[in-house]
Short mmCIF file of N, CA, C and O in Angstrom, two decimals:
data_model
loop_
_atom_site.label_atom_id
_atom_site.label_comp_id
_atom_site.label_asym_id
_atom_site.label_seq_id
_atom_site.Cartn_x
_atom_site.Cartn_y
_atom_site.Cartn_z
N TYR A 1 -2.26 17.64 7.56
CA TYR A 1 -1.07 16.41 7.81
C TYR A 1 -1.17 15.75 8.79
O TYR A 1 -1.42 14.25 8.52
N LEU A 2 -1.32 16.09 10.02
CA LEU A 2 -2.05 15.01 11.45
C LEU A 2 -2.78 14.13 10.64
O LEU A 2 -2.76 12.86 11.73
N LEU A 3 -3.99 14.54 10.68
CA LEU A 3 -4.96 13.75 10.44
C LEU A 3 -4.53 12.41 9.04
O LEU A 3 -5.11 11.53 8.96
N GLU A 4 -3.69 13.16 7.99
CA GLU A 4 -3.44 12.16 7.04
C GLU A 4 -2.22 10.84 7.50
O GLU A 4 -2.52 9.64 7.47
N LYS A 5 -1.71 11.65 8.47
CA LYS A 5 -0.48 10.76 8.98
C LYS A 5 -1.34 9.75 9.75
O LYS A 5 -0.77 8.41 9.65
N SER A 6 -2.12 9.94 10.57
CA SER A 6 -2.77 8.99 11.71
C SER A 6 -3.31 7.89 11.28
O SER A 6 -3.84 6.77 11.13
N ARG A 7 -4.43 8.03 9.26
CA ARG A 7 -4.83 7.36 8.75
C ARG A 7 -4.31 6.11 7.76
O ARG A 7 -4.24 5.30 8.02
N ILE A 8 -2.73 6.35 7.79
CA ILE A 8 -1.53 5.46 7.36
C ILE A 8 -1.44 4.15 8.78
O ILE A 8 -1.41 3.10 8.52
N THR A 9 -1.44 4.75 9.78
CA THR A 9 -0.77 3.96 11.30
C THR A 9 -2.18 3.49 11.76
O THR A 9 -1.88 2.37 12.45
N GLU A 10 -3.30 3.87 11.28
CA GLU A 10 -4.18 3.17 12.37
C GLU A 10 -5.78 3.49 11.71
O GLU A 10 -5.66 4.78 10.97
N GLN A 11 -6.40 2.73 11.88
CA GLN A 11 -7.79 2.87 11.48
C GLN A 11 -8.75 2.16 11.88
O GLN A 11 -8.54 1.48 12.65
N GLN A 12 -10.05 2.96 12.13
CA GLN A 12 -11.57 2.56 12.78
C GLN A 12 -11.69 1.08 12.14
O GLN A 12 -11.36 1.06 10.87
N GLU A 13 -12.43 0.39 12.75
CA GLU A 13 -12.83 -0.84 12.33
C GLU A 13 -14.01 -0.50 10.66
O GLU A 13 -14.23 -1.65 9.94
N VAL A 14 -14.61 0.11 10.72
CA VAL A 14 -15.20 0.55 9.39
C VAL A 14 -14.47 1.44 8.48
O VAL A 14 -15.09 1.62 7.53
N GLU A 15 -13.18 1.68 8.60
CA GLU A 15 -12.75 2.28 7.84
C GLU A 15 -11.55 1.57 7.03
O GLU A 15 -11.15 0.50 7.63
N ARG A 16 -10.78 2.32 5.96
CA ARG A 16 -10.14 1.70 5.24
C ARG A 16 -8.88 2.68 5.22
O ARG A 16 -9.34 3.37 5.25
N SER A 17 -7.72 2.25 4.71
CA SER A 17 -6.36 3.13 4.85
C SER A 17 -6.56 3.58 3.27
O SER A 17 -7.47 3.34 2.34
N TYR A 18 -5.30 3.88 2.64
CA TYR A 18 -5.25 4.50 1.28
C TYR A 18 -5.55 3.26 0.18
O TYR A 18 -4.68 2.66 0.59
N HIS A 19 -6.17 3.59 -0.89
CA HIS A 19 -6.53 2.39 -1.34
C HIS A 19 -5.38 2.20 -1.87
O HIS A 19 -5.49 1.12 -2.61
N ILE A 20 -4.33 2.81 -2.28
CA ILE A 20 -3.04 2.14 -2.98
C ILE A 20 -2.29 0.96 -2.28
O ILE A 20 -1.90 0.33 -3.25
N PHE A 21 -2.60 0.86 -1.02
CA PHE A 21 -2.04 0.28 0.05
C PHE A 21 -3.02 -1.38 -0.83
O PHE A 21 -2.03 -2.35 -1.03
N TYR A 22 -4.12 -1.29 -0.72
CA TYR A 22 -4.61 -2.55 -1.39
C TYR A 22 -4.87 -2.85 -2.73
O TYR A 22 -4.30 -3.85 -3.42
N GLN A 23 -4.42 -1.57 -3.58
CA GLN A 23 -3.96 -1.74 -4.88
C GLN A 23 -2.89 -2.35 -5.50
O GLN A 23 -2.80 -3.62 -6.69
N LEU A 24 -1.92 -2.52 -4.46
CA LEU A 24 -0.24 -3.25 -4.99
C LEU A 24 -0.55 -4.27 -4.80
O LEU A 24 0.30 -5.02 -5.57
N LEU A 25 -1.77 -5.22 -4.10
CA LEU A 25 -1.53 -6.44 -4.26
C LEU A 25 -2.72 -7.35 -4.70
O LEU A 25 -2.82 -8.36 -5.00
N GLN A 26 -2.85 -6.65 -6.21
CA GLN A 26 -3.99 -7.09 -7.15
C GLN A 26 -3.46 -7.69 -8.34
O GLN A 26 -2.31 -7.21 -8.70
N GLU A 27 -4.18 -8.36 -8.96
CA GLU A 27 -3.37 -9.22 -10.28
C GLU A 27 -3.23 -8.47 -11.11
O GLU A 27 -2.18 -8.93 -11.81
N TYR A 28 -3.88 -7.41 -11.65
CA TYR A 28 -3.21 -6.67 -12.78
C TYR A 28 -1.82 -5.94 -12.45
O TYR A 28 -1.02 -5.98 -13.52
N GLY A 29 -1.33 -5.70 -11.41
CA GLY A 29 -0.08 -5.22 -10.81
C GLY A 29 1.09 -6.65 -11.50
O GLY A 29 2.50 -6.18 -11.45
N ASN A 30 0.39 -7.47 -11.62
CA ASN A 30 1.82 -8.84 -12.12
C ASN A 30 2.18 -8.78 -13.71
O ASN A 30 3.13 -9.25 -13.65
N GLY A 31 1.58 -7.34 -14.31
CA GLY A 31 1.43 -7.28 -15.64
C GLY A 31 2.35 -5.93 -15.43
O GLY A 31 2.96 -5.33 -16.64
N ILE A 32 2.74 -5.10 -14.26
CA ILE A 32 3.56 -4.04 -14.55
C ILE A 32 4.35 -4.47 -14.16
O ILE A 32 5.11 -4.71 -13.30
N GLY A 33 5.83 -4.05 -14.97
CA GLY A 33 7.34 -4.26 -15.07
C GLY A 33 7.52 -5.43 -14.34
O GLY A 33 8.46 -5.42 -13.38
N GLY A 34 7.05 -6.39 -14.53
CA GLY A 34 7.97 -7.75 -14.52
C GLY A 34 6.72 -8.15 -13.04
O GLY A 34 7.20 -8.90 -12.21
N GLY A 35 5.73 -7.26 -12.53
CA GLY A 35 5.28 -7.62 -11.41
C GLY A 35 5.85 -7.22 -10.02
O GLY A 35 6.73 -7.25 -9.60
N LEU A 36 4.59 -6.27 -10.01
CA LEU A 36 4.57 -5.33 -8.50
C LEU A 36 4.70 -5.95 -7.06
O LEU A 36 5.75 -5.63 -6.68
N LYS A 37 4.15 -7.10 -7.12
CA LYS A 37 4.40 -7.74 -5.72
C LYS A 37 5.64 -8.39 -5.88
O LYS A 37 6.43 -8.66 -4.61
N ALA A 38 5.99 -8.96 -7.03
CA ALA A 38 7.35 -9.72 -6.64
C ALA A 38 8.57 -8.69 -6.59
O ALA A 38 9.54 -8.38 -5.52
N LYS A 39 8.79 -7.16 -7.17
CA LYS A 39 9.56 -6.29 -7.04
C LYS A 39 9.48 -5.86 -6.04
O LYS A 39 10.31 -4.88 -5.70
N CYS A 40 8.40 -5.38 -5.49
CA CYS A 40 8.28 -4.67 -4.18
C CYS A 40 8.38 -5.96 -2.83
O CYS A 40 8.13 -5.11 -1.94
N GLN A 41 8.79 -6.74 -3.40
CA GLN A 41 8.61 -8.09 -2.14
C GLN A 41 7.54 -8.20 -1.13
O GLN A 41 7.72 -7.79 -0.47
N LEU A 42 6.39 -7.91 -1.52
CA LEU A 42 5.20 -7.90 -0.86
C LEU A 42 4.57 -9.34 -1.26
O LEU A 42 4.68 -10.40 -2.02
N SER A 43 3.92 -9.56 -0.28
CA SER A 43 3.53 -11.29 0.13
C SER A 43 1.63 -10.88 -0.64
O SER A 43 1.41 -9.98 -0.80
N ASP A 44 0.99 -11.66 -0.58
CA ASP A 44 -0.65 -11.61 -1.09
C ASP A 44 -1.70 -11.44 0.08
O ASP A 44 -2.74 -11.27 -0.58
N ASP A 45 -1.28 -11.82 1.03
CA ASP A 45 -2.19 -11.64 2.33
C ASP A 45 -1.91 -10.15 2.95
O ASP A 45 -0.82 -9.95 3.67
N ILE A 46 -3.05 -9.39 2.88
CA ILE A 46 -3.08 -7.85 3.20
C ILE A 46 -2.71 -8.04 5.07
O ILE A 46 -2.54 -7.03 5.22
N TYR A 47 -3.13 -9.22 5.46
CA TYR A 47 -3.26 -9.29 7.09
C TYR A 47 -1.72 -9.62 7.27
O TYR A 47 -1.11 -9.20 8.91
N ASP A 48 -0.68 -9.44 6.56
CA ASP A 48 0.47 -9.36 6.74
C ASP A 48 1.27 -8.16 7.26
O ASP A 48 2.53 -7.50 7.43
N TYR A 49 0.33 -7.10 6.38
CA TYR A 49 0.74 -5.64 6.71
C TYR A 49 -0.35 -4.85 8.03
O TYR A 49 -1.24 -4.64 7.34
N ILE A 50 0.41 -4.73 9.16
CA ILE A 50 -0.56 -4.24 10.25
C ILE A 50 -1.49 -2.71 9.95
O ILE A 50 -2.06 -2.34 10.15
N TYR A 51 -0.41 -1.95 9.48
CA TYR A 51 -0.86 -0.71 8.88
C TYR A 51 -2.08 -0.45 8.42
O TYR A 51 -2.69 0.59 8.31
N VAL A 52 -2.51 -1.64 7.47
CA VAL A 52 -3.54 -1.53 6.37
C VAL A 52 -4.38 -2.28 6.86
O VAL A 52 -5.58 -2.83 5.83
N SER A 53 -4.34 -3.41 7.76
CA SER A 53 -5.24 -3.94 8.04
C SER A 53 -5.92 -4.35 9.36
O SER A 53 -6.41 -5.37 9.94
N GLN A 54 -5.78 -2.90 9.74
CA GLN A 54 -6.45 -2.63 11.17
C GLN A 54 -8.43 -2.60 11.08
O GLN A 54 -8.80 -3.19 12.01
N GLY A 55 -8.42 -1.87 9.83
CA GLY A 55 -9.95 -1.71 9.56
C GLY A 55 -10.40 -2.86 8.31
O GLY A 55 -9.68 -3.96 8.60
N LYS A 56 -11.42 -1.84 7.86
CA LYS A 56 -11.56 -2.82 6.55
C LYS A 56 -10.72 -2.98 5.63
O LYS A 56 -9.58 -2.04 5.31
N THR A 57 -10.33 -4.08 4.74
CA THR A 57 -9.34 -4.85 3.90
C THR A 57 -10.26 -4.69 2.60
O THR A 57 -9.73 -4.64 1.61
N LYS A 58 -11.64 -4.61 2.79
CA LYS A 58 -12.30 -4.82 1.48
C LYS A 58 -13.13 -4.17 1.31
O LYS A 58 -14.28 -4.19 2.41
N VAL A 59 -14.30 -3.39 0.46
CA VAL A 59 -15.02 -2.80 -0.21
C VAL A 59 -15.75 -3.24 -0.96
O VAL A 59 -15.39 -3.39 -2.28
N GLU A 60 -17.06 -3.78 -1.02
CA GLU A 60 -17.71 -4.07 -1.88
C GLU A 60 -17.80 -3.43 -3.23
O GLU A 60 -17.71 -3.95 -4.31
N SER A 61 -17.81 -2.37 -2.91
CA SER A 61 -18.42 -1.17 -4.33
C SER A 61 -16.54 -0.57 -4.75
O SER A 61 -17.11 -0.10 -5.44
N ILE A 62 -15.79 -1.04 -4.53
CA ILE A 62 -14.51 -0.70 -4.97
C ILE A 62 -13.49 -2.05 -5.53
O ILE A 62 -13.46 -2.72 -5.00
N ASP A 63 -13.44 -1.78 -6.84
CA ASP A 63 -12.41 -3.13 -6.98
C ASP A 63 -11.10 -2.77 -7.41
O ASP A 63 -10.82 -1.53 -8.34
N ASP A 64 -10.31 -2.76 -6.53
CA ASP A 64 -9.18 -2.33 -6.19
C ASP A 64 -7.75 -3.12 -7.68
O ASP A 64 -7.01 -2.20 -7.82
N ASN A 65 -8.31 -3.83 -7.92
CA ASN A 65 -7.75 -4.55 -9.13
C ASN A 65 -7.65 -3.28 -10.61
O ASN A 65 -6.91 -2.60 -11.15
N GLU A 66 -8.89 -2.86 -10.64
CA GLU A 66 -9.36 -1.83 -11.90
C GLU A 66 -9.07 -0.70 -11.01
O GLU A 66 -8.25 0.37 -12.09
N GLU A 67 -9.01 0.00 -9.83
CA GLU A 67 -8.07 1.20 -9.51
C GLU A 67 -6.88 0.92 -9.86
O GLU A 67 -6.22 2.15 -10.10
N LEU A 68 -6.06 -0.14 -10.08
CA LEU A 68 -4.75 0.13 -10.08
C LEU A 68 -4.71 0.21 -11.40
O LEU A 68 -3.89 0.96 -11.97
N GLU A 69 -5.46 -0.08 -12.26
CA GLU A 69 -5.34 -0.08 -13.62
C GLU A 69 -5.39 1.57 -14.09
O GLU A 69 -4.49 2.44 -14.84
N TYR A 70 -6.59 2.21 -13.27
CA TYR A 70 -6.50 3.49 -13.46
C TYR A 70 -5.21 4.42 -12.75
O TYR A 70 -5.08 5.41 -13.45
N THR A 71 -4.51 3.99 -11.89
CA THR A 71 -3.50 4.32 -11.24
C THR A 71 -2.56 4.43 -12.09
O THR A 71 -1.76 5.29 -12.35
N GLU A 72 -2.19 3.61 -12.79
CA GLU A 72 -1.36 3.21 -13.52
C GLU A 72 -1.45 3.95 -15.25
O GLU A 72 -0.23 4.89 -15.01
N ASP A 73 -2.52 4.00 -15.61
CA ASP A 73 -2.96 5.12 -16.62
C ASP A 73 -2.78 6.51 -16.23
O ASP A 73 -2.07 7.61 -16.80
N ALA A 74 -3.00 6.94 -14.97
CA ALA A 74 -2.89 8.21 -14.42
C ALA A 74 -1.28 8.43 -14.18
O ALA A 74 -0.64 9.65 -14.97
N PHE A 75 -0.48 7.80 -13.69
CA PHE A 75 1.28 7.90 -13.76
C PHE A 75 1.41 8.19 -15.60
O PHE A 75 2.12 9.28 -15.67
N ASN A 76 1.03 7.33 -16.46
CA ASN A 76 1.21 7.39 -17.54
C ASN A 76 0.88 9.06 -18.39
O ASN A 76 1.92 9.41 -19.01
N VAL A 77 -0.65 9.32 -17.88
CA VAL A 77 -0.70 10.22 -18.69
C VAL A 77 0.29 11.69 -17.95
O VAL A 77 0.31 12.45 -18.38
N LEU A 78 0.12 12.00 -16.94
CA LEU A 78 1.40 12.28 -16.00
C LEU A 78 2.87 12.51 -16.47
O LEU A 78 3.44 13.55 -15.86
N GLY A 79 2.65 11.37 -17.16
CA GLY A 79 4.51 11.79 -17.72
C GLY A 79 5.64 10.94 -17.08
O GLY A 79 6.65 10.88 -17.25
N PHE A 80 4.93 10.23 -16.25
CA PHE A 80 6.23 9.47 -14.98
C PHE A 80 6.72 7.86 -16.19
O PHE A 80 6.18 7.88 -17.14
N GLY A 81 8.24 8.10 -15.90
CA GLY A 81 8.19 7.22 -16.31
C GLY A 81 8.73 5.61 -15.55
O GLY A 81 8.05 5.92 -14.52
N GLU A 82 8.77 4.84 -16.33
CA GLU A 82 8.77 3.20 -15.82
C GLU A 82 9.61 3.35 -13.92
O GLU A 82 9.46 2.61 -13.67
N GLN A 83 10.67 3.87 -14.34
CA GLN A 83 11.24 4.08 -13.05
C GLN A 83 11.17 4.80 -12.10
O GLN A 83 10.78 4.63 -10.81
N GLU A 84 10.47 5.96 -12.29
CA GLU A 84 9.58 6.88 -11.48
C GLU A 84 8.33 6.36 -10.92
O GLU A 84 8.38 6.49 -9.86
N LYS A 85 7.51 5.35 -11.60
CA LYS A 85 6.36 4.79 -11.35
C LYS A 85 6.78 3.56 -10.36
O LYS A 85 6.53 3.69 -9.13
N PHE A 86 7.70 2.78 -10.55
CA PHE A 86 8.29 1.90 -10.04
C PHE A 86 9.02 2.39 -8.09
O PHE A 86 8.60 1.92 -7.24
N ASP A 87 9.11 4.01 -8.29
CA ASP A 87 10.19 4.54 -7.33
C ASP A 87 8.57 4.47 -6.20
O ASP A 87 8.42 4.49 -4.79
N CYS A 88 7.55 5.06 -7.00
CA CYS A 88 6.39 5.52 -5.86
C CYS A 88 5.73 4.01 -5.75
O CYS A 88 5.42 4.44 -4.36
N TYR A 89 6.16 2.99 -6.63
CA TYR A 89 5.17 2.00 -5.96
C TYR A 89 6.28 1.29 -4.57
O TYR A 89 5.81 0.43 -3.80
N MET A 90 7.24 1.44 -4.55
CA MET A 90 8.52 0.66 -3.57
C MET A 90 8.52 1.59 -2.66
O MET A 90 8.53 0.78 -1.32
N LEU A 91 7.95 2.85 -2.64
CA LEU A 91 7.65 3.94 -1.34
C LEU A 91 6.47 3.36 -0.50
O LEU A 91 6.63 3.43 0.24
N THR A 92 5.40 3.22 -1.44
CA THR A 92 4.16 2.79 -1.00
C THR A 92 4.47 1.37 -0.09
O THR A 92 3.85 1.17 0.97
N ALA A 93 4.85 0.65 -0.59
CA ALA A 93 5.23 -0.80 -0.26
C ALA A 93 5.93 -0.91 0.98
O ALA A 93 5.58 -1.52 2.03
N GLY A 94 6.99 0.03 0.84
CA GLY A 94 7.87 -0.02 1.94
C GLY A 94 7.15 0.77 3.32
O GLY A 94 6.94 0.27 4.88
N VAL A 95 6.04 1.72 3.48
CA VAL A 95 5.12 2.02 4.07
C VAL A 95 4.19 1.25 4.34
O VAL A 95 4.23 1.07 6.01
N MET A 96 4.03 0.05 3.72
CA MET A 96 2.99 -1.02 4.15
C MET A 96 3.62 -1.85 5.05
O MET A 96 3.56 -2.23 6.21
N THR A 97 4.87 -1.85 4.94
CA THR A 97 5.64 -2.88 5.33
C THR A 97 6.61 -2.69 6.79
O THR A 97 6.35 -3.40 7.67
N PHE A 98 6.35 -1.06 7.00
CA PHE A 98 7.06 -0.53 8.11
C PHE A 98 5.96 -0.98 9.64
O PHE A 98 6.78 -0.97 10.43
N GLY A 99 4.71 -1.21 9.14
CA GLY A 99 4.23 -1.36 10.02
C GLY A 99 4.70 -2.60 11.35
O GLY A 99 4.11 -2.83 12.38
N GLY A 100 5.04 -3.28 10.40
CA GLY A 100 5.43 -4.64 10.91
C GLY A 100 6.82 -4.47 11.53
O GLY A 100 7.28 -5.95 12.14
N VAL A 101 7.60 -3.42 11.50
CA VAL A 101 9.21 -3.34 12.33
C VAL A 101 8.74 -3.24 13.80
O VAL A 101 7.67 -2.66 14.35
N GLU A 102 9.39 -4.02 14.61
CA GLU A 102 9.63 -4.39 15.60
C GLU A 102 11.03 -3.90 16.26
O GLU A 102 12.17 -4.38 15.68
N PHE A 103 10.85 -2.85 17.24
CA PHE A 103 12.50 -2.62 17.75
C PHE A 103 12.30 -3.01 19.20
O PHE A 103 11.15 -3.18 20.14
N LYS A 104 13.25 -3.71 19.39
CA LYS A 104 13.73 -4.34 20.51
C LYS A 104 14.78 -3.14 21.50
O LYS A 104 15.82 -3.13 20.74
N THR A 105 14.73 -3.29 23.12
CA THR A 105 15.64 -2.85 23.23
C THR A 105 16.73 -3.71 23.71
O THR A 105 16.47 -4.68 24.14
N LYS A 106 17.96 -2.63 23.86
CA LYS A 106 19.19 -3.77 24.33
C LYS A 106 19.58 -3.44 25.53
O LYS A 106 19.70 -2.22 25.72
N GLY A 107 20.06 -4.27 26.56
CA GLY A 107 20.33 -3.75 27.85
C GLY A 107 21.72 -3.26 28.00
O GLY A 107 22.33 -3.25 26.66
N ARG A 108 22.01 -2.37 28.92
CA ARG A 108 23.53 -1.89 28.53
C ARG A 108 24.36 -2.67 29.00
O ARG A 108 24.35 -3.38 30.01
N ASP A 109 25.48 -2.77 28.51
CA ASP A 109 26.66 -3.72 28.56
C ASP A 109 27.59 -3.27 29.80
O ASP A 109 27.35 -2.23 30.34
#
């Protein structure tokens, strides 16, 4: 658990985070439920997401677009409904986005 948790929040230069993060930004997602990026309110730029852009963002031997298609197929094989799939994608997008949240302390009044 601890190793996997740390993989979300930081990567070494030669590492990449979980593949689903990169899959969400692919073109194939535009045809899923009205567009994953739009529904999950994600930008096109992986560098907008600190948690997933610290290490490698692209691996030549991995086609993230095709992998998203496989992910969608796997959800279907497992019997996930459209809302269940969307909930998984939204949760994943939320984790990606959370890396950009900044907290500021407020002085005591």
